[in-house]
Amino acid sequence: MEQALASAMRNKARTFASIVGVAIGICAVMAVSAISKGGYYHILGELKTFGLNSIWVHRDFSKFDPGKGDPAGTGIENSDYLAINEHCCPSISRISPVVHPPRDSTIRFGQTYLKPSLQGVGVDYLGVSNDHIAQGRGFIEHDIISAKQIAIIGPQIKQELLSAGVEPIGAHIRVGEYRYTIVGVVEEKSRSFLESIGSVSKTGVNNRILVPYTALQKQFSIYEINMLHVESKQLELAQKAADEITAFLGARHSYKYPYVSRTMQKYIHTTDNIVGTVSIIGIVGAAMSLIVSIMGIINVMITSVLERTREIGLRQAVGARKKDILVQFIFEAMLMSFIGGVLGLFFGLIISVILSKITGLPLVPSSSVIALAIAVSIGLGVLAGLYPALRASKIPPVEALRYE
Amino acid sequence: MISLQDVCKSYALNSDVVPILKNISLDIKAGEYVAIVGPSGSGKSTLLHILGMLDRASSGQYHFFGKDIRACSDDELAEMRRYSIGFVFQMFNLMPRVSAWENAELSLIYQGLTKKRRKAMAMEALENVGLADYANYKPSQMSGGMQQRVAIARALVSNPDVVFADEPTGSLDSKSGQDVLEIFKRLHSMDKTIVVITHDEKVAQHADRVIGIRDGEIEYDRYTEDNTALTA
């Protein structure tokens, strides 16, 4: 071991070149891994704005055919929601009804007209959709039961109010002839990536007005729910929860209506696939540079074995076994690669930090990447040293001593 | 101590088998100072390599302290070289980038001794060849004669039973050559067994016994007279 260290120090320039090679390789692997992981968590972060465990259940209107005498209606009544909430579906943790206004009505405050997305929701809606109150309060059970005419608004609407000189909390918004008092503002949500790839419509998430669904039903004299927004207990249970609800709804309505459900799973899988593909491409590229650097080490080691043939003979003459020679050269290669790996790790971490600063992607510090980089550099070093070391150990002592 | 019987060595060159040593039989007793002389190509180096267990005989018997060397594995031979044999080469074969004492300690590394112990033993060996003050010098900072003395220290460091020297004065000026021979003489007086290969009659005269080799065969094997007179 000591011997290897000593001789690695001897040919400084050559050793340095191969160490840098490995460092670049490891650095590239780390940068790719940091970028793809950062990207993954960025997209996942946007998906989280929907609530990762979210499920949407509504009547399947694609099968609706009035000519066939299909029944009208949404197929979901308040009693369905209450029944599910009370005693159905073990995979569900929370559920909220979603009611859309059945017809357009002007929405304004003072003389300012708004084009928000107006939804009637239940007490658990904010929780299910992963919304957080930035200002004021959320809905409580009593608000829903008594169909209070109050509203929670998105940050975009808050801005419109503020630019008109109105403090949002306590302000009134008119929907048709009804007046809703603003009690809360939700935090801003970012879906810029999903919007940019067209997965999400742009009139969206920050432009919402949420009111108790009971109030909206009362205003428009409707007794139905358009959609159930449900949260499963775990991501893995999402499909199961969806099946439980559609089965429950179907049975309650004697199978008059078909229902359809959507979960986040599809989107999460898509994200996995995209990021997986991107990182495979990157890793292959980075692996190429690692392979090149390993070739460099093999080259250096073969040269080193040739140059030190007499030394090998001498070591055999003073009693080194073939095994000792083998270990010495493998250790030398491993040492080079290891030092390169540590350097690469160091610069890779720096690059990851810089990248995350520039791109705003989250820095994902991963001890597994560090362990992997070290393990890979040691492993590749051993691999690179194997052939030259075998060659060194197989030189007969007499020939090695005679070598010029 | 050393006993060769009908030892032959031949190399395959293309399709021909070239004999190098032909039926060499000889005995060397512990404490003897033997010179093997002969022209180049006579096979004396090959004989030394076989004696030093760096090479194997093609046929015949080799016993070292009664041990059947031809039956030993490579690792066993390495072990014999590590503990029982010291080599001195014509070209010194020092590692150029490490100090004198780090050259001298080499065989001790393979004995698995601690660095502290190795250094102490290397320093002792360097003192034996008069180089205690040069322990931290690198070979490039030393004369040829000093380098060869470092090489001798390296051969002696493990206190071997026998020292094999292959043209030890061949690369040295006559003064340095004399120094080396003085060391051998002193070793001999301490009952070390020494086998020197040389083509230099003057070097051979220092030995108790001279074995002449020609064309792979022993030409003569005789004891010298009182050699102090001859070297004067």
XYZ file of C-alpha atoms in Angstrom:
636
model
C 0.000 0.000 0.000
C 2.660 2.392 1.125
C 4.733 1.341 -1.864
C 1.892 2.169 -4.209
C 1.436 5.578 -2.661
C 5.125 6.296 -3.010
C 5.294 5.323 -6.661
C 2.092 7.133 -7.561
C 3.738 10.272 -6.242
C 6.718 9.765 -8.485
C 5.237 10.352 -11.901
C 3.390 13.422 -10.904
C 2.348 14.808 -14.282
C 1.082 11.540 -15.658
C -0.659 10.575 -12.450
C -2.203 14.022 -12.253
C -3.581 13.740 -15.798
C -5.360 10.482 -15.078
C -6.646 11.732 -11.755
C -8.148 14.756 -13.510
C -9.713 12.404 -16.048
C -11.515 10.482 -13.344
C -12.421 13.720 -11.577
C -14.083 15.046 -14.732
C -15.956 11.795 -15.195
C -17.259 11.691 -11.641
C -18.012 15.406 -11.794
C -20.064 14.898 -14.959
C -22.002 12.040 -13.405
C -22.767 14.164 -10.380
C -23.806 17.182 -12.416
C -26.148 15.071 -14.526
C -27.570 13.440 -11.469
C -28.033 16.805 -9.754
C -29.735 18.320 -12.782
C -32.085 15.423 -13.355
C -32.917 15.079 -9.689
C -33.440 18.820 -9.375
C -35.677 18.746 -12.424
C -37.596 15.820 -11.041
C -38.274 17.533 -7.745
C -39.214 20.721 -9.545
C -41.872 18.968 -11.610
C -42.955 16.922 -8.632
C -43.294 20.176 -6.728
C -45.678 21.458 -9.378
C -47.607 18.204 -9.335
C -47.913 18.598 -5.595
C -49.977 21.752 -6.180
C -52.776 19.398 -7.153
C -52.259 17.237 -4.126
C -50.315 14.152 -5.104
C -52.961 11.882 -3.632
C -55.775 13.661 -5.423
C -58.572 11.829 -7.205
C -61.318 13.457 -9.235
C -64.571 11.585 -9.664
C -67.505 12.705 -11.812
C -70.112 11.364 -14.145
C -68.688 10.050 -17.404
C -70.379 12.358 -19.909
C -68.544 10.794 -22.826
C -71.128 8.018 -22.573
C -74.033 10.415 -22.258
C -76.571 10.003 -25.027
C -79.861 11.879 -24.475
C -81.426 10.077 -27.432
C -81.010 6.783 -25.644
C -83.009 8.112 -22.753
C -79.994 8.525 -20.460
C -81.022 10.301 -17.299
C -80.053 13.956 -16.926
C -77.986 15.246 -14.013
C -74.497 14.938 -12.670
C -75.150 11.683 -10.887
C -73.763 13.034 -7.620
C -76.020 14.454 -4.941
C -75.237 16.057 -1.632
C -76.399 12.897 0.104
C -73.818 10.907 -1.862
C -71.063 13.157 -0.630
C -72.283 12.966 2.940
C -72.625 9.189 2.745
C -69.124 8.742 1.388
C -67.804 11.077 4.034
C -69.546 9.069 6.757
C -69.184 5.468 5.841
C -67.447 4.541 2.669
C -64.161 3.803 1.190
C -61.349 2.894 3.616
C -58.654 4.187 1.243
C -59.914 7.757 1.447
C -58.647 10.295 3.895
C -60.534 13.455 2.881
C -63.133 14.458 0.338
C -64.638 17.692 -0.936
C -67.529 18.314 -3.289
C -66.923 20.691 -6.183
C -69.847 22.630 -7.600
C -69.575 24.728 -10.748
C -72.009 27.549 -11.380
C -74.495 26.227 -13.968
C -74.446 29.441 -15.957
C -72.238 32.461 -16.355
C -72.920 35.399 -14.198
C -71.038 38.649 -13.857
C -68.530 38.675 -11.094
C -67.326 42.041 -9.891
C -66.296 44.118 -6.970
C -67.336 47.709 -7.239
C -67.073 48.482 -10.927
C -64.202 46.056 -11.571
C -65.247 42.945 -13.479
C -63.383 39.697 -12.906
C -63.021 36.504 -14.893
C -62.196 34.050 -12.162
C -62.812 30.371 -11.907
C -65.646 30.155 -9.390
C -66.099 26.922 -7.473
C -68.283 25.799 -4.641
C -66.299 23.571 -2.308
C -66.491 21.732 0.994
C -64.681 22.201 4.255
C -61.860 19.808 3.315
C -61.167 21.298 -0.090
C -58.055 23.265 0.852
C -56.549 20.211 2.451
C -57.320 17.916 -0.460
C -55.979 20.295 -3.109
C -52.867 21.104 -1.076
C -53.810 24.774 -0.701
C -52.605 26.882 2.155
C -54.161 30.005 3.599
C -51.847 32.969 3.169
C -54.101 35.485 4.815
C -57.410 35.353 6.719
C -58.994 31.948 7.263
C -60.304 28.862 5.568
C -63.832 27.407 5.705
C -65.201 25.767 8.823
C -68.003 23.249 9.100
C -70.456 25.916 10.180
C -69.774 28.013 7.040
C -70.815 25.088 4.880
C -73.852 23.998 6.861
C -75.258 27.474 7.028
C -74.342 28.224 3.400
C -72.557 31.376 4.382
C -71.910 33.821 1.593
C -68.207 34.050 2.082
C -65.272 33.496 -0.277
C -61.626 32.528 -0.372
C -59.687 34.039 -3.250
C -56.511 33.262 -5.153
C -53.513 35.607 -5.097
C -54.218 36.935 -8.580
C -57.596 38.250 -7.496
C -56.044 39.661 -4.377
C -53.674 41.626 -6.601
C -56.564 42.968 -8.648
C -58.274 44.105 -5.488
C -55.128 45.676 -4.129
C -54.432 47.530 -7.376
C -57.945 48.934 -7.134
C -57.087 50.113 -3.641
C -59.208 47.576 -1.798
C -57.992 45.511 1.126
C -59.148 41.977 0.212
C -60.158 40.580 3.609
C -63.642 41.854 4.377
C -64.201 43.129 0.846
C -67.315 42.071 -1.026
C -67.470 40.279 -4.336
C -70.689 40.171 -6.300
C -71.673 37.050 -8.182
C -74.775 37.982 -10.088
C -76.999 39.488 -7.426
C -75.339 37.655 -4.543
C -72.683 39.220 -2.371
C -69.837 37.188 -0.917
C -67.503 38.486 1.781
C -63.866 37.612 1.370
C -62.511 35.816 4.445
C -59.259 34.360 3.166
C -56.541 34.326 0.528
C -54.696 31.170 -0.518
C -51.015 31.021 -1.244
C -49.722 31.318 -4.765
C -49.108 28.097 -6.653
C -46.572 27.611 -9.408
C -47.383 25.398 -12.348
C -45.193 27.181 -14.872
C -43.538 24.036 -16.165
C -46.771 22.089 -16.483
C -48.397 25.095 -18.129
C -45.494 25.472 -20.524
C -45.828 21.894 -21.722
C -49.591 22.317 -21.999
C -50.556 19.885 -19.257
C -52.518 22.546 -17.414
C -54.676 25.378 -18.710
C -53.361 28.818 -17.953
C -56.537 30.305 -16.508
C -56.066 28.587 -13.421
C -54.924 28.070 -10.105
C -54.202 31.565 -8.830
C -57.405 33.012 -10.237
C -59.890 31.064 -8.150
C -62.795 32.170 -6.054
C -63.870 29.446 -3.642
C -67.211 29.640 -1.870
C -69.118 27.089 0.226
C -70.748 24.680 -2.203
C -73.990 24.991 -0.272
C -74.035 28.733 -0.916
C -73.489 28.256 -4.624
C -76.233 25.606 -4.750
C -78.568 27.951 -2.936
C -77.813 30.848 -5.264
C -78.429 28.828 -8.408
C -81.127 26.582 -6.973
C -79.302 23.365 -7.765
C -79.036 20.226 -5.667
C -76.221 18.459 -7.374
C -72.472 18.194 -7.142
C -70.381 18.287 -10.319
C -67.358 16.498 -9.066
C -65.801 14.970 -5.993
C -62.240 15.931 -5.220
C -60.880 13.157 -3.056
C -57.627 12.471 -1.290
C -56.442 8.898 -0.836
C -54.555 7.909 2.287
C -51.484 7.059 0.258
C -50.352 7.600 -3.301
C -50.390 3.853 -3.899
C -54.016 3.668 -2.745
C -55.244 6.308 -5.222
C -56.599 3.897 -7.810
C -58.133 1.704 -5.146
C -59.847 4.710 -3.562
C -61.139 5.803 -6.973
C -62.566 2.345 -7.590
C -64.187 2.294 -4.165
C -65.953 5.600 -4.798
C -67.164 4.831 -8.323
C -68.448 1.468 -7.128
C -70.188 3.102 -4.161
C -71.754 5.818 -6.332
C -72.813 3.304 -8.948
C -74.559 1.146 -6.365
C -76.278 4.119 -4.710
C -77.774 5.131 -8.050
C -78.673 1.622 -9.153
C -76.062 1.856 -11.906
C -77.942 4.534 -13.767
C -74.786 6.588 -14.316
C -71.302 5.672 -15.417
C -68.549 7.416 -13.465
C -65.015 8.291 -14.377
C -62.080 8.991 -12.116
C -58.646 10.488 -12.585
C -55.665 10.176 -10.279
C -52.240 11.828 -10.269
C -50.524 8.557 -10.922
C -50.457 9.020 -14.676
C -48.741 12.391 -14.312
C -46.257 11.103 -11.809
C -45.398 8.220 -14.100
C -44.984 10.594 -17.006
C -42.638 12.703 -14.916
C -40.678 9.626 -13.940
C -40.392 8.634 -17.564
C -39.314 12.054 -18.814
C -36.761 12.562 -16.088
C -35.650 8.947 -16.358
C -35.015 9.316 -20.070
C -33.216 12.612 -19.667
C -31.011 11.267 -16.913
C -30.237 8.066 -18.803
C -29.027 10.143 -21.745
C -26.962 12.272 -19.393
C -25.597 9.340 -17.441
C -24.599 7.558 -20.636
C -22.678 10.658 -21.670
C -21.064 10.971 -18.284
C -20.300 7.257 -18.231
C -18.508 7.692 -21.554
C -16.188 10.215 -19.973
C -15.635 7.842 -17.065
C -14.770 5.043 -19.463
C -12.325 7.335 -21.248
C -10.729 8.247 -17.950
C -10.444 4.589 -17.003
C -8.763 3.927 -20.335
C -6.393 6.719 -19.337
C -5.567 4.963 -16.090
C -5.055 1.650 -17.856
C -2.719 3.410 -20.251
C -0.770 5.087 -17.477
C -0.532 1.826 -15.581
C 0.694 -0.146 -18.592
C 3.346 2.487 -19.228
C 4.238 2.464 -15.575
C 4.568 -1.330 -15.543
C 6.852 -1.192 -18.592
C 8.995 1.577 -17.159
C 9.305 -0.178 -13.866
C 9.956 -3.654 -15.175
C 13.388 -3.729 -13.542
C 11.858 -2.547 -10.301
C 9.357 -5.387 -10.546
C 12.241 -7.813 -11.057
C 14.059 -6.338 -8.115
C 11.028 -6.608 -5.889
C 10.678 -10.250 -6.873
C 14.377 -10.770 -6.184
C 14.047 -9.439 -2.645
C 11.099 -11.710 -1.979
C 7.884 -10.193 -3.344
C 5.357 -12.781 -4.421
C 3.333 -12.435 -7.626
C 0.426 -11.515 -5.394
C 2.385 -8.665 -3.816
C 3.175 -7.210 -7.238
C -0.444 -7.623 -8.317
C -1.772 -5.890 -5.212
C 0.730 -3.071 -5.525
C -0.291 -2.131 -9.050
C -4.006 -2.587 -8.466
C -3.733 -0.429 -5.396
C -1.853 2.195 -7.360
C -4.606 2.364 -9.971
C -7.259 2.372 -7.288
C -5.557 5.166 -5.431
C -5.393 7.314 -8.552
C -9.015 6.672 -9.334
C -10.076 7.241 -5.751
C -8.314 10.597 -5.524
C -9.898 11.519 -8.844
C -13.249 10.432 -7.494
C -12.933 12.565 -4.392
C -11.858 15.579 -6.446
C -14.701 14.971 -8.874
C -17.110 14.711 -5.984
C -15.885 17.992 -4.591
C -16.202 19.852 -7.894
C -19.429 18.039 -8.683
C -20.947 19.323 -5.448
C -19.780 22.840 -6.247
C -21.279 22.601 -9.722
C -24.544 21.261 -8.288
C -24.757 24.210 -5.909
C -24.000 26.694 -8.703
C -26.531 25.035 -11.005
C -29.218 25.139 -8.394
C -28.476 28.824 -7.793
C -28.694 29.613 -11.509
C -31.690 27.521 -12.437
C -33.562 27.799 -9.169
C -34.009 24.043 -9.220
C -33.815 22.590 -5.752
C -30.412 21.240 -4.769
C -30.908 17.662 -3.830
C -28.010 16.640 -1.620
C -27.810 12.933 -1.770
C -25.519 10.852 0.347
C -26.242 7.931 -1.949
C -24.742 9.830 -4.888
C -21.640 10.559 -2.832
C -21.310 6.963 -1.739
C -21.899 5.825 -5.304
C -19.271 8.187 -6.719
C -16.695 6.921 -4.229
C -17.627 3.298 -4.819
C -17.586 3.735 -8.589
C -14.193 5.423 -8.589
C -12.692 2.743 -6.359
C -14.296 -0.034 -8.369
C -13.232 1.395 -11.711
C -9.721 1.927 -10.361
C -9.462 -1.727 -9.391
C -10.839 -2.699 -12.786
C -8.389 -0.420 -14.569
C -5.474 -1.725 -12.531
C -6.335 -5.366 -13.012
C -4.912 -5.921 -16.472
C -1.674 -3.946 -16.065
C -1.157 -5.492 -12.622
C -1.678 -9.003 -13.983
C 0.854 -8.245 -16.677
C 3.296 -6.966 -14.096
C 2.912 -9.989 -11.860
C 3.415 -12.423 -14.736
C 6.803 -11.104 -15.800
C 9.374 -13.769 -14.894
C 11.909 -12.283 -12.468
C 14.926 -13.048 -14.641
C 13.417 -11.286 -17.627
C 12.294 -8.360 -15.514
C 15.813 -7.889 -14.165
C 17.318 -8.085 -17.631
C 14.839 -5.538 -19.054
C 16.442 -2.396 -20.428
C 24.325 -25.849 2.044
C 23.871 -25.570 -1.712
C 23.867 -28.742 -3.711
C 23.314 -28.994 -7.471
C 23.167 -32.304 -9.237
C 23.044 -32.724 -13.013
C 21.306 -29.390 -13.385
C 20.426 -28.556 -16.961
C 18.830 -25.437 -18.334
C 17.717 -24.930 -21.876
C 15.600 -22.373 -23.659
C 13.234 -22.924 -26.520
C 14.282 -20.558 -29.282
C 11.764 -20.763 -32.112
C 11.646 -24.507 -32.727
C 15.162 -25.190 -31.455
C 16.036 -26.088 -27.919
C 19.155 -24.205 -26.925
C 21.031 -25.725 -23.995
C 22.542 -23.155 -21.623
C 23.664 -25.311 -18.736
C 24.667 -28.941 -19.151
C 24.737 -31.291 -16.214
C 26.097 -28.919 -13.634
C 26.881 -30.582 -10.318
C 28.410 -28.619 -7.489
C 28.280 -28.164 -3.753
C 28.821 -24.949 -1.871
C 29.339 -25.128 1.843
C 28.137 -22.514 4.305
C 30.709 -19.762 4.773
C 32.397 -20.296 1.453
C 33.389 -17.383 -0.786
C 32.971 -18.631 -4.333
C 33.646 -16.873 -7.617
C 32.082 -18.169 -10.793
C 34.021 -17.048 -13.821
C 33.568 -17.490 -17.522
C 33.207 -15.593 -20.753
C 29.902 -13.990 -21.627
C 27.423 -16.516 -22.937
C 29.008 -19.291 -20.898
C 25.882 -19.644 -18.783
C 27.274 -18.245 -15.535
C 24.464 -15.720 -15.141
C 21.873 -18.413 -15.717
C 23.605 -20.525 -13.103
C 23.448 -17.635 -10.631
C 19.764 -17.105 -11.346
C 19.034 -20.748 -10.702
C 21.102 -20.709 -7.512
C 19.287 -17.524 -6.455
C 15.897 -19.105 -7.173
C 14.975 -16.453 -9.693
C 14.880 -19.118 -12.376
C 14.198 -22.809 -12.436
C 16.353 -25.614 -13.720
C 15.002 -27.667 -16.626
C 16.178 -30.863 -15.028
C 18.429 -32.129 -12.222
C 18.363 -31.596 -8.508
C 18.789 -28.462 -6.398
C 18.856 -28.674 -2.628
C 19.224 -25.636 -0.391
C 19.873 -26.599 3.203
C 18.455 -29.971 2.250
C 15.256 -28.476 0.882
C 14.204 -29.628 -2.572
C 14.034 -26.328 -4.416
C 12.684 -27.727 -7.672
C 9.578 -28.902 -5.806
C 8.866 -25.455 -4.372
C 6.049 -23.242 -5.570
C 6.703 -19.714 -6.824
C 5.502 -18.316 -3.520
C 7.824 -20.606 -1.571
C 10.735 -19.476 -3.736
C 9.765 -15.859 -3.058
C 9.810 -16.622 0.635
C 13.276 -18.211 0.378
C 14.548 -15.127 -1.457
C 12.952 -12.887 1.138
C 14.632 -14.500 4.156
C 17.640 -16.482 2.973
C 19.066 -14.791 -0.096
C 20.531 -11.392 -0.902
C 21.258 -10.137 -4.399
C 23.757 -7.602 -5.664
C 23.530 -6.641 -9.326
C 25.927 -5.063 -11.751
C 23.600 -2.117 -12.418
C 22.746 -1.671 -8.696
C 18.998 -1.682 -9.501
C 18.147 0.948 -6.958
C 14.799 2.730 -7.088
C 15.833 6.186 -8.254
C 13.244 8.326 -6.513
C 13.501 7.031 -2.981
C 16.242 7.483 -0.386
C 19.057 5.112 0.429
C 17.390 3.681 3.503
C 14.094 3.215 1.656
C 15.993 1.243 -0.953
C 17.715 -0.788 1.703
C 14.526 -1.733 3.533
C 12.816 -3.264 0.481
C 12.855 -6.946 1.415
C 11.663 -6.104 4.938
C 8.448 -4.659 3.491
C 7.611 -8.109 2.204
C 8.444 -9.569 5.590
C 5.622 -7.453 6.961
C 7.718 -5.559 9.490
C 6.655 -2.213 10.892
C 8.122 0.925 9.390
C 9.974 1.748 12.578
C 11.590 -1.672 12.702
C 12.388 -1.584 8.992
C 14.077 1.769 9.283
C 16.168 0.620 12.239
C 17.296 -2.483 10.330
C 17.973 -0.503 7.145
C 20.062 1.995 9.095
C 22.072 -0.837 10.607
C 22.682 -2.334 7.181
C 23.762 1.052 5.803
C 26.123 1.449 8.724
C 27.608 -1.930 7.829
C 28.573 -0.622 4.415
C 29.733 2.744 5.789
C 26.814 4.807 4.557
C 25.036 5.657 7.793
C 25.392 9.365 7.025
C 23.834 9.020 3.603
C 20.588 7.351 4.612
C 18.430 10.151 3.253
C 20.346 10.644 0.017
C 18.761 9.569 -3.212
C 20.716 7.370 -5.623
C 21.186 10.278 -8.037
C 23.051 12.151 -5.300
C 25.546 9.334 -4.817
C 28.515 7.954 -6.709
C 28.351 4.549 -8.371
C 30.400 2.996 -5.594
C 28.089 4.375 -2.949
C 25.059 3.185 -4.879
C 26.492 -0.308 -5.029
C 27.081 -0.196 -1.291
C 23.423 0.776 -0.798
C 22.553 -2.246 -2.928
C 24.748 -4.416 -0.714
C 23.012 -2.988 2.353
C 19.716 -3.934 0.720
C 21.013 -7.487 0.193
C 22.194 -7.735 3.797
C 19.255 -6.129 5.544
C 17.355 -9.365 6.056
C 20.506 -11.125 7.284
C 20.449 -13.763 4.530
C 22.355 -17.044 4.502
C 23.923 -16.322 1.163
C 24.687 -13.285 -0.980
C 24.684 -13.673 -4.756
C 26.506 -10.949 -6.659
C 26.344 -10.630 -10.427
C 29.355 -8.654 -11.690
C 29.210 -6.411 -8.612
C 32.231 -4.362 -9.677
C 31.438 -4.366 -13.384
C 30.109 -0.809 -13.428
C 32.563 0.656 -10.955
C 35.962 2.313 -11.146
C 38.748 0.285 -9.590
C 38.752 2.208 -6.290
C 35.013 1.714 -5.775
C 35.406 -1.872 -6.905
C 38.016 -2.367 -4.212
C 35.607 -0.943 -1.610
C 32.968 -3.439 -2.635
C 35.404 -6.312 -2.515
C 36.555 -5.179 0.928
C 32.970 -5.381 2.119
C 32.631 -8.882 0.696
C 35.836 -9.881 2.423
C 34.511 -8.587 5.699
C 31.234 -10.420 5.186
C 33.207 -13.558 4.447
C 35.163 -13.123 7.675
C 31.762 -13.000 9.393
C 31.011 -16.423 7.880
C 28.537 -15.217 5.254
C 28.335 -17.378 2.177
C 29.140 -15.335 -0.905
C 28.817 -16.306 -4.555
C 30.177 -13.773 -7.029
C 29.905 -13.949 -10.769
C 32.635 -12.156 -12.645
C 34.753 -12.256 -15.738
C 37.447 -10.280 -13.959
C 40.276 -12.558 -12.778
C 41.302 -10.009 -10.137
C 37.882 -10.104 -8.574
C 37.906 -13.879 -8.685
C 41.221 -13.956 -6.832
C 39.492 -12.603 -3.738
C 37.411 -15.743 -3.423
C 38.424 -18.986 -1.697
C 37.250 -20.989 -4.608
C 36.914 -20.284 -8.308
C 34.612 -22.210 -10.573
C 35.184 -21.770 -14.293
C 32.268 -22.165 -16.636
C 32.494 -22.579 -20.370
C 29.732 -23.503 -22.799
C 27.412 -24.435 -20.007
C 29.801 -26.842 -18.341
C 32.155 -26.618 -15.408
C 35.619 -26.220 -16.847
C 37.457 -26.146 -13.563
C 36.744 -25.870 -9.853
C 39.686 -25.045 -7.649
C 40.623 -23.468 -4.365
C 42.840 -20.414 -4.586
C 46.030 -20.042 -2.622
C 46.491 -17.413 -0.010
C 44.815 -14.548 -1.815
C 46.166 -11.725 0.321
C 49.404 -12.063 -1.600
C 47.649 -11.912 -4.956
C 45.700 -8.752 -4.334
C 48.667 -6.781 -3.079
